[in-house]
XYZ file of C-alpha atoms in Angstrom:
391
model
C 26.525 63.450 -9.382
C 25.500 65.453 -6.464
C 27.307 65.180 -3.030
C 24.154 63.064 -1.119
C 24.272 60.638 -3.913
C 27.471 59.636 -3.034
C 26.794 58.422 0.202
C 26.380 54.318 0.509
C 23.134 53.370 1.538
C 22.206 50.124 2.325
C 18.596 49.002 1.316
C 18.528 45.458 2.628
C 19.095 45.048 6.440
C 17.091 43.637 9.295
C 16.010 44.826 12.366
C 14.074 43.215 15.158
C 12.105 45.880 17.669
C 11.356 45.052 21.193
C 7.650 44.813 20.900
C 8.063 41.485 18.700
C 10.669 40.461 20.510
C 8.677 40.164 23.158
C 5.845 38.342 21.357
C 8.414 35.743 20.345
C 9.420 35.376 23.963
C 6.181 34.311 25.057
C 5.665 31.802 22.575
C 6.522 27.983 22.485
C 5.941 27.270 18.847
C 7.811 28.784 16.010
C 8.220 31.559 15.398
C 9.805 31.878 19.090
C 12.794 32.808 21.143
C 13.817 30.496 23.747
C 16.904 30.834 26.373
C 19.488 28.191 26.405
C 22.459 27.258 28.197
C 25.343 26.935 25.693
C 28.265 24.166 25.900
C 30.048 26.830 27.261
C 27.938 27.473 30.545
C 26.458 30.583 28.981
C 22.499 31.604 28.704
C 21.823 32.822 24.976
C 18.391 33.112 23.570
C 17.809 31.845 20.484
C 15.869 32.184 17.608
C 13.643 29.405 16.346
C 11.408 30.110 12.843
C 11.139 26.584 10.956
C 10.519 23.183 12.726
C 13.286 21.255 13.550
C 15.739 23.997 13.276
C 19.249 22.523 12.749
C 21.533 23.774 15.922
C 18.462 24.545 18.060
C 18.104 27.933 16.315
C 20.208 30.667 15.664
C 22.226 33.193 18.223
C 20.127 36.564 18.522
C 21.144 39.125 20.939
C 21.725 42.910 20.761
C 22.875 43.504 16.995
C 19.037 42.398 16.238
C 17.378 45.105 18.143
C 19.470 47.715 19.895
C 19.766 51.218 17.606
C 23.321 51.643 18.797
C 24.676 48.277 17.611
C 23.016 48.782 13.765
C 25.008 52.387 13.930
C 28.086 50.627 14.964
C 28.192 47.935 11.930
C 27.385 51.013 9.949
C 30.043 53.150 11.206
C 32.404 50.274 10.529
C 31.904 49.642 7.291
C 30.905 53.266 6.089
C 27.565 52.968 5.284
C 26.066 56.568 5.705
C 22.155 55.341 5.415
C 20.300 52.027 5.682
C 16.643 51.644 4.824
C 15.818 49.017 7.679
C 12.999 46.574 8.131
C 11.812 44.184 10.072
C 13.796 40.831 9.656
C 12.645 38.065 7.452
C 14.609 35.334 9.268
C 12.806 36.717 12.294
C 9.283 36.071 10.488
C 8.052 39.575 11.182
C 7.566 41.457 7.907
C 4.640 41.335 6.213
C 2.121 37.877 5.440
C 4.723 35.286 5.944
C 5.482 36.971 9.327
C 2.548 37.656 10.459
C 0.538 34.969 9.335
C 0.506 33.247 12.793
C -1.627 35.731 14.138
C -5.354 36.089 13.736
C -6.240 39.222 11.326
C -7.372 41.638 14.334
C -3.970 40.466 15.861
C -1.973 40.853 12.975
C -3.303 44.125 12.014
C -2.849 45.911 15.491
C 0.303 44.514 15.837
C 1.602 45.805 12.157
C 0.087 49.435 13.139
C 2.015 49.385 16.579
C 5.489 47.912 14.778
C 4.973 50.653 12.351
C 4.956 53.334 14.617
C 7.888 51.929 16.550
C 9.820 51.710 13.311
C 8.749 55.122 12.834
C 10.251 56.480 16.128
C 13.645 53.855 15.468
C 14.531 56.052 12.611
C 12.833 59.559 13.408
C 15.120 59.937 16.191
C 18.366 58.447 14.702
C 21.127 60.823 14.004
C 22.319 63.152 10.999
C 24.201 62.078 8.361
C 27.421 64.327 8.635
C 26.927 67.341 6.831
C 23.451 66.511 5.337
C 19.798 66.984 6.687
C 19.019 63.346 5.918
C 18.512 60.847 8.980
C 20.770 57.685 8.954
C 17.384 55.605 9.320
C 14.325 54.638 7.394
C 12.450 52.025 7.039
C 10.018 50.036 5.079
C 6.778 49.188 6.938
C 4.844 46.409 7.536
C 1.726 45.284 5.672
C -0.669 42.366 8.104
C -1.376 40.273 4.189
C -2.554 37.469 6.560
C -5.647 35.458 5.591
C -9.237 37.084 6.451
C -7.615 40.260 6.676
C -10.176 42.824 5.568
C -9.448 45.075 2.141
C -10.411 48.556 4.291
C -7.880 46.905 7.157
C -5.009 46.746 4.553
C -5.680 50.405 3.011
C -5.495 51.916 6.567
C -2.275 50.271 6.711
C -0.780 51.462 3.335
C -2.013 55.428 4.652
C -0.017 54.793 7.849
C 3.015 53.833 6.118
C 2.476 56.703 3.567
C 2.007 59.180 6.872
C 4.937 58.133 9.028
C 7.405 60.599 7.046
C 10.617 57.894 7.758
C 9.031 55.190 6.447
C 9.686 55.278 2.737
C 8.297 51.898 1.749
C 6.741 48.355 2.952
C 7.942 45.020 3.554
C 5.810 42.371 1.255
C 6.158 38.209 1.035
C 5.328 35.800 -2.068
C 2.496 34.496 -0.778
C 0.071 37.536 -0.339
C -3.612 36.590 0.800
C -6.606 34.658 -0.676
C -4.925 33.257 -4.072
C -1.127 35.202 -3.691
C 0.191 38.491 -4.456
C -1.783 38.054 -8.391
C -5.266 37.462 -6.911
C -7.117 40.330 -8.419
C -8.834 40.866 -4.354
C -5.088 43.069 -3.885
C -5.931 45.503 -6.803
C -7.266 48.137 -4.331
C -3.870 47.552 -2.478
C -1.668 47.816 -5.542
C -3.705 51.381 -6.583
C -3.292 52.723 -3.152
C 0.750 51.686 -2.895
C 1.149 53.163 -6.015
C -0.904 56.046 -5.805
C 0.822 56.944 -2.178
C 4.311 56.328 -4.358
C 5.634 53.553 -1.550
C 8.272 50.706 -2.584
C 7.194 47.497 -2.405
C 10.071 45.141 -1.197
C 9.688 41.883 -2.306
C 11.165 39.433 0.504
C 11.389 35.368 0.391
C 10.778 33.456 3.491
C 9.316 29.888 2.711
C 11.813 28.971 -0.316
C 10.808 25.922 -2.393
C 9.650 22.452 -1.166
C 12.135 20.762 0.953
C 11.877 17.407 -0.621
C 13.673 18.996 -3.586
C 16.684 19.319 -1.530
C 17.330 15.130 -0.980
C 18.458 13.540 2.306
C 21.972 14.495 1.921
C 22.924 16.876 4.614
C 23.859 20.103 3.482
C 23.256 22.366 5.985
C 21.512 25.322 4.681
C 23.002 25.730 1.508
C 20.315 24.496 -0.708
C 17.013 26.476 1.205
C 19.268 30.078 0.779
C 21.087 30.118 -2.185
C 18.619 28.559 -4.269
C 15.249 28.338 -2.217
C 14.893 31.706 -1.501
C 15.766 32.961 -5.254
C 13.483 30.746 -6.798
C 10.729 31.828 -4.530
C 11.355 35.479 -4.994
C 11.442 34.396 -8.965
C 8.184 32.550 -8.956
C 6.250 35.131 -7.259
C 7.472 38.060 -9.658
C 6.404 35.772 -12.527
C 3.152 35.525 -11.281
C 2.990 39.221 -11.349
C 4.018 39.835 -14.302
C 1.512 37.283 -15.845
C -1.369 38.732 -13.883
C -0.911 42.003 -15.442
C 0.021 43.836 -12.435
C 2.359 46.172 -13.930
C -0.312 46.944 -16.878
C -3.074 47.733 -14.632
C -0.360 50.116 -12.211
C 2.352 50.936 -14.137
C 3.974 53.250 -11.826
C 3.848 50.336 -9.246
C 7.760 50.400 -7.941
C 8.777 46.687 -7.036
C 12.270 45.802 -5.046
C 12.966 42.512 -5.454
C 15.759 40.565 -3.192
C 18.648 38.651 -3.953
C 19.308 40.646 -7.572
C 15.651 39.214 -8.754
C 16.346 35.335 -8.143
C 16.579 33.433 -11.520
C 14.294 35.680 -12.927
C 16.860 37.820 -15.148
C 18.661 34.479 -16.434
C 15.308 32.901 -17.631
C 13.526 35.843 -19.089
C 13.763 34.900 -22.070
C 12.549 31.455 -21.936
C 9.435 33.028 -19.943
C 8.558 35.170 -22.979
C 8.887 32.162 -25.187
C 7.039 30.084 -23.333
C 4.250 33.077 -22.842
C 4.278 33.373 -27.282
C 3.211 29.676 -27.477
C 0.195 30.220 -24.875
C -2.263 32.217 -26.252
C -4.226 32.735 -23.068
C -1.668 34.638 -21.174
C -0.044 36.109 -24.440
C -4.023 37.602 -24.945
C -3.714 38.926 -20.890
C -0.532 41.315 -21.298
C 0.165 44.623 -23.111
C 4.030 43.604 -23.661
C 6.713 41.378 -24.405
C 7.131 39.526 -20.720
C 11.004 41.328 -20.885
C 9.691 44.113 -20.744
C 8.618 44.538 -17.316
C 11.964 43.618 -16.070
C 12.527 46.997 -16.665
C 9.769 48.034 -14.092
C 11.625 46.218 -11.494
C 14.360 47.379 -8.802
C 16.722 44.628 -7.348
C 18.873 44.733 -5.020
C 22.592 44.077 -5.398
C 23.147 41.268 -3.122
C 24.744 38.928 -6.023
C 28.491 38.595 -4.945
C 30.337 39.063 -8.433
C 30.355 41.323 -10.913
C 29.629 39.201 -13.290
C 26.376 38.302 -12.268
C 25.495 42.248 -11.441
C 26.680 43.134 -14.856
C 24.445 40.417 -16.734
C 21.056 41.217 -14.275
C 22.018 45.433 -15.871
C 22.256 44.122 -19.278
C 18.739 42.298 -18.844
C 17.158 45.275 -17.341
C 18.521 47.768 -19.675
C 17.327 46.257 -23.102
C 13.374 46.023 -21.553
C 12.676 49.331 -23.982
C 13.020 46.552 -26.753
C 10.557 44.424 -26.066
C 7.680 47.379 -25.703
C 4.488 46.782 -27.691
C 4.804 48.678 -30.727
C 8.545 49.752 -30.264
C 10.078 50.107 -33.697
C 13.584 50.317 -32.535
C 16.275 48.479 -31.756
C 17.722 49.200 -28.056
C 20.885 47.524 -27.526
C 21.984 46.114 -24.172
C 23.421 49.173 -22.134
C 24.690 47.658 -18.485
C 25.363 51.310 -17.541
C 21.280 51.832 -18.005
C 20.405 48.810 -16.168
C 22.571 49.855 -13.194
C 20.215 52.621 -12.362
C 17.452 50.118 -11.076
C 20.389 48.334 -8.750
C 21.299 49.096 -5.318
C 23.197 47.834 -2.546
C 22.565 45.988 0.104
C 23.746 43.845 3.118
C 21.671 41.294 4.613
C 22.698 42.562 8.181
C 22.969 41.036 10.634
C 22.746 37.585 9.303
C 25.964 35.716 8.646
C 28.049 37.426 10.764
C 31.938 37.525 10.480
C 33.967 34.759 12.389
C 35.904 37.559 14.644
C 34.502 40.591 16.230
C 37.597 42.322 14.633
C 36.659 41.342 10.827
C 34.496 43.222 8.740
C 31.449 41.667 7.202
C 31.674 39.537 4.183
C 28.218 40.636 2.840
C 29.551 43.916 2.798
C 33.141 43.682 1.371
C 32.350 41.312 -1.229
C 29.171 43.138 -2.426
C 30.965 46.550 -2.741
C 33.974 44.609 -4.447
C 31.142 43.186 -6.816
C 29.753 46.995 -7.916
C 33.429 48.029 -8.338
C 34.565 45.331 -10.763
C 31.778 45.305 -12.859
C 33.044 45.885 -16.203
C 30.983 48.748 -18.586
C 30.059 50.958 -15.235
C 31.065 54.260 -15.264
C 32.123 55.500 -11.258
C 28.644 57.344 -11.858
C 27.018 54.098 -12.130
C 28.945 52.572 -9.679
C 27.827 55.681 -6.961
C 24.364 55.072 -8.340
C 24.059 51.658 -7.239
C 26.128 51.884 -3.866
C 23.553 55.009 -2.882
C 22.661 57.350 -4.794
C 19.898 54.982 -6.799
C 18.253 54.887 -3.876
C 18.338 58.696 -2.757
C 16.635 58.864 -5.847
C 13.896 56.306 -5.070
C 13.353 56.854 -2.063
C 13.229 60.684 -2.209
C 15.851 60.777 0.624
C 16.561 64.388 -0.177
C 12.962 65.553 0.411
């Protein structure tokens, strides 16, 4: 494995940039930023993204938008490169995070924010002893209601033309009838042609009534709601035939694919007994999991090992395959990429390292059946290749 491939690359990390923070400060309904006086008598900014936010919203500060703070975090944890994106919690990345704006304003803002992010990354320092920048980014696609296809294609082309943006962030709702709406086919075609990576990230979770009346803080929405949202959106894409029509599309799923790996054989069984869907797809549903990339934000080695097993067996389910393909988690590891979810879930002390970093790195290190090259790949080599960072 080459030296650049052994770099540590964080592909799940968030930023706010000043233009968007200013917009949030100007608003009085969610999403917005308000300034409060805390019990210690200090003024602080709070972000509210949903009605009835616990504790009056979450504190936000320089770590969300100051590049030097991002680089300090990276240095503290030995992270060489970050592929940054506008924050899901900050409601600014693609459809779920621009959908409070009219189409024309969302289109203009997405274009401006993409240029801002390009500048943020292009002027970042180089990795020591390499010609690779320390920061690259996912652009914004304004998938808001009433947006025109031509406007979306314009933004895809803009992202493609910005050299330090190597993909785009997309929410789970899409436009019209969802991400599986055939109206998006021209957009998928343009993304595939541009070889951009689509990071599919949840925001809305599931119906909150599922959590019952007992107070459990944010545990159920974050631990279950977000992954279930991703699971449903990705499954709808598979069922729609998107991966048959656009076989080179590169889709990256947050939170290790949610529950999709664990439910993929059950999904295949249900499809087998539903002639409407069965006749629509070219392959067994389990084949399409081999088309997916997943972040390694799973926090445990057993989970990562299982997910890599499921991914690795995909070719077994290719239509017409006569070869028995055994699960090989070393092969499956090539589709997994390290992430931290920074700046969310900070440590209680400024001197502590972030658990989202240490837990996920320990999980990668402890997966049984992965070679050192496999682990180096998940830590950074796979991202170097997927995002063409050696160009």
